[in-house]
JSON list of C-alpha atoms in Angstrom, two decimals:
[
{"chain": "B", "resi": 1, "resn": "HIS", "atom": "CA", "xyz": [0.00, 0.00, 0.00]},
{"chain": "B", "resi": 2, "resn": "HIS", "atom": "CA", "xyz": [1.43, 3.38, -1.07]},
{"chain": "B", "resi": 3, "resn": "GLN", "atom": "CA", "xyz": [1.42, 6.06, 1.64]},
{"chain": "B", "resi": 4, "resn": "LEU", "atom": "CA", "xyz": [0.70, 9.65, 0.58]},
{"chain": "B", "resi": 5, "resn": "ASP", "atom": "CA", "xyz": [2.43, 12.51, 2.41]},
{"chain": "B", "resi": 6, "resn": "LYS", "atom": "CA", "xyz": [-0.50, 14.94, 2.70]},
{"chain": "B", "resi": 7, "resn": "ASN", "atom": "CA", "xyz": [1.63, 17.76, 4.10]},
{"chain": "B", "resi": 8, "resn": "LEU", "atom": "CA", "xyz": [4.15, 17.52, 1.26]},
{"chain": "B", "resi": 9, "resn": "ASN", "atom": "CA", "xyz": [1.40, 17.46, -1.38]},
{"chain": "B", "resi": 10, "resn": "SER", "atom": "CA", "xyz": [-0.30, 20.47, 0.23]},
{"chain": "B", "resi": 11, "resn": "LYS", "atom": "CA", "xyz": [2.98, 22.42, 0.27]},
{"chain": "B", "resi": 12, "resn": "ILE", "atom": "CA", "xyz": [3.50, 21.71, -3.44]},
{"chain": "B", "resi": 13, "resn": "LEU", "atom": "CA", "xyz": [-0.05, 22.90, -4.21]},
{"chain": "B", "resi": 14, "resn": "PHE", "atom": "CA", "xyz": [0.32, 26.04, -2.06]},
{"chain": "B", "resi": 15, "resn": "ASN", "atom": "CA", "xyz": [3.67, 26.95, -3.64]},
{"chain": "B", "resi": 16, "resn": "ASP", "atom": "CA", "xyz": [2.13, 26.71, -7.12]},
{"chain": "B", "resi": 17, "resn": "LEU", "atom": "CA", "xyz": [-0.88, 28.84, -6.11]},
{"chain": "B", "resi": 18, "resn": "ARG", "atom": "CA", "xyz": [1.37, 31.48, -4.57]},
{"chain": "B", "resi": 19, "resn": "SER", "atom": "CA", "xyz": [3.80, 31.66, -7.48]},
{"chain": "B", "resi": 20, "resn": "SER", "atom": "CA", "xyz": [1.17, 31.48, -10.25]},
{"chain": "B", "resi": 21, "resn": "PHE", "atom": "CA", "xyz": [-1.71, 33.50, -8.78]},
{"chain": "B", "resi": 22, "resn": "ASN", "atom": "CA", "xyz": [-0.24, 35.34, -5.78]},
{"chain": "B", "resi": 23, "resn": "ILE", "atom": "CA", "xyz": [-2.76, 33.58, -3.52]},
{"chain": "B", "resi": 24, "resn": "ASP", "atom": "CA", "xyz": [-1.86, 33.35, 0.16]},
{"chain": "B", "resi": 25, "resn": "ASP", "atom": "CA", "xyz": [-3.80, 30.32, 1.34]},
{"chain": "B", "resi": 26, "resn": "TYR", "atom": "CA", "xyz": [-3.80, 27.61, 3.96]},
{"chain": "B", "resi": 27, "resn": "ILE", "atom": "CA", "xyz": [-5.78, 24.62, 5.21]},
{"chain": "B", "resi": 28, "resn": "HIS", "atom": "CA", "xyz": [-8.52, 25.42, 7.69]},
{"chain": "B", "resi": 29, "resn": "GLY", "atom": "CA", "xyz": [-10.93, 23.04, 9.39]},
{"chain": "B", "resi": 30, "resn": "HIS", "atom": "CA", "xyz": [-11.30, 19.68, 7.68]},
{"chain": "B", "resi": 31, "resn": "ASN", "atom": "CA", "xyz": [-9.05, 20.04, 4.60]},
{"chain": "B", "resi": 32, "resn": "ASP", "atom": "CA", "xyz": [-10.65, 23.31, 3.43]},
{"chain": "B", "resi": 33, "resn": "LEU", "atom": "CA", "xyz": [-8.41, 25.66, 1.43]},
{"chain": "B", "resi": 34, "resn": "VAL", "atom": "CA", "xyz": [-9.13, 29.26, 2.43]},
{"chain": "B", "resi": 35, "resn": "TYR", "atom": "CA", "xyz": [-7.83, 32.74, 1.59]},
{"chain": "B", "resi": 36, "resn": "ASP", "atom": "CA", "xyz": [-5.60, 34.02, 4.36]},
{"chain": "B", "resi": 37, "resn": "ALA", "atom": "CA", "xyz": [-7.10, 37.50, 4.77]},
{"chain": "B", "resi": 38, "resn": "ASP", "atom": "CA", "xyz": [-10.81, 36.67, 5.09]},
{"chain": "B", "resi": 39, "resn": "LYS", "atom": "CA", "xyz": [-10.86, 32.87, 5.52]},
{"chain": "B", "resi": 40, "resn": "ARG", "atom": "CA", "xyz": [-13.20, 32.35, 2.55]},
{"chain": "B", "resi": 41, "resn": "LYS", "atom": "CA", "xyz": [-13.16, 28.76, 1.35]},
{"chain": "B", "resi": 42, "resn": "PHE", "atom": "CA", "xyz": [-12.19, 28.30, -2.30]},
{"chain": "B", "resi": 43, "resn": "SER", "atom": "CA", "xyz": [-11.43, 24.57, -2.45]},
{"chain": "B", "resi": 44, "resn": "ASN", "atom": "CA", "xyz": [-11.35, 21.34, -0.50]},
{"chain": "B", "resi": 45, "resn": "LEU", "atom": "CA", "xyz": [-8.71, 18.62, -0.42]},
{"chain": "B", "resi": 46, "resn": "ALA", "atom": "CA", "xyz": [-9.58, 14.94, -0.33]},
{"chain": "B", "resi": 47, "resn": "TYR", "atom": "CA", "xyz": [-7.36, 11.88, -0.06]},
{"chain": "B", "resi": 48, "resn": "PRO", "atom": "CA", "xyz": [-9.36, 8.79, -1.10]},
{"chain": "B", "resi": 49, "resn": "ASN", "atom": "CA", "xyz": [-7.62, 5.43, -0.65]},
{"chain": "B", "resi": 50, "resn": "THR", "atom": "CA", "xyz": [-7.96, 2.19, -2.54]},
{"chain": "B", "resi": 51, "resn": "SER", "atom": "CA", "xyz": [-6.20, -1.09, -1.97]},
{"chain": "B", "resi": 52, "resn": "LYS", "atom": "CA", "xyz": [-3.61, -0.19, -4.64]},
{"chain": "B", "resi": 53, "resn": "PHE", "atom": "CA", "xyz": [-3.11, 3.58, -4.41]},
{"chain": "B", "resi": 54, "resn": "THR", "atom": "CA", "xyz": [-3.94, 6.87, -2.71]},
{"chain": "B", "resi": 55, "resn": "LEU", "atom": "CA", "xyz": [-5.27, 9.89, -4.61]},
{"chain": "B", "resi": 56, "resn": "HIS", "atom": "CA", "xyz": [-4.92, 13.59, -3.93]},
{"chain": "B", "resi": 57, "resn": "HIS", "atom": "CA", "xyz": [-8.06, 15.34, -5.16]},
{"chain": "B", "resi": 58, "resn": "ALA", "atom": "CA", "xyz": [-8.88, 19.05, -4.95]},
{"chain": "B", "resi": 59, "resn": "THR", "atom": "CA", "xyz": [-12.15, 20.67, -5.98]}
]
């Protein structure tokens, strides 16, 4: 079973958002991505598992 490093994947996503769109974001609550200034949710992270792999899914 492959183990996904959620923190590492989140850091990669955040770095891309910051460098591409100048978005300062972070995880709040249960895997919600929010804007830093006003805490408005703009996405959600999910990590579904199967017997063969783990996925990183963002909406």
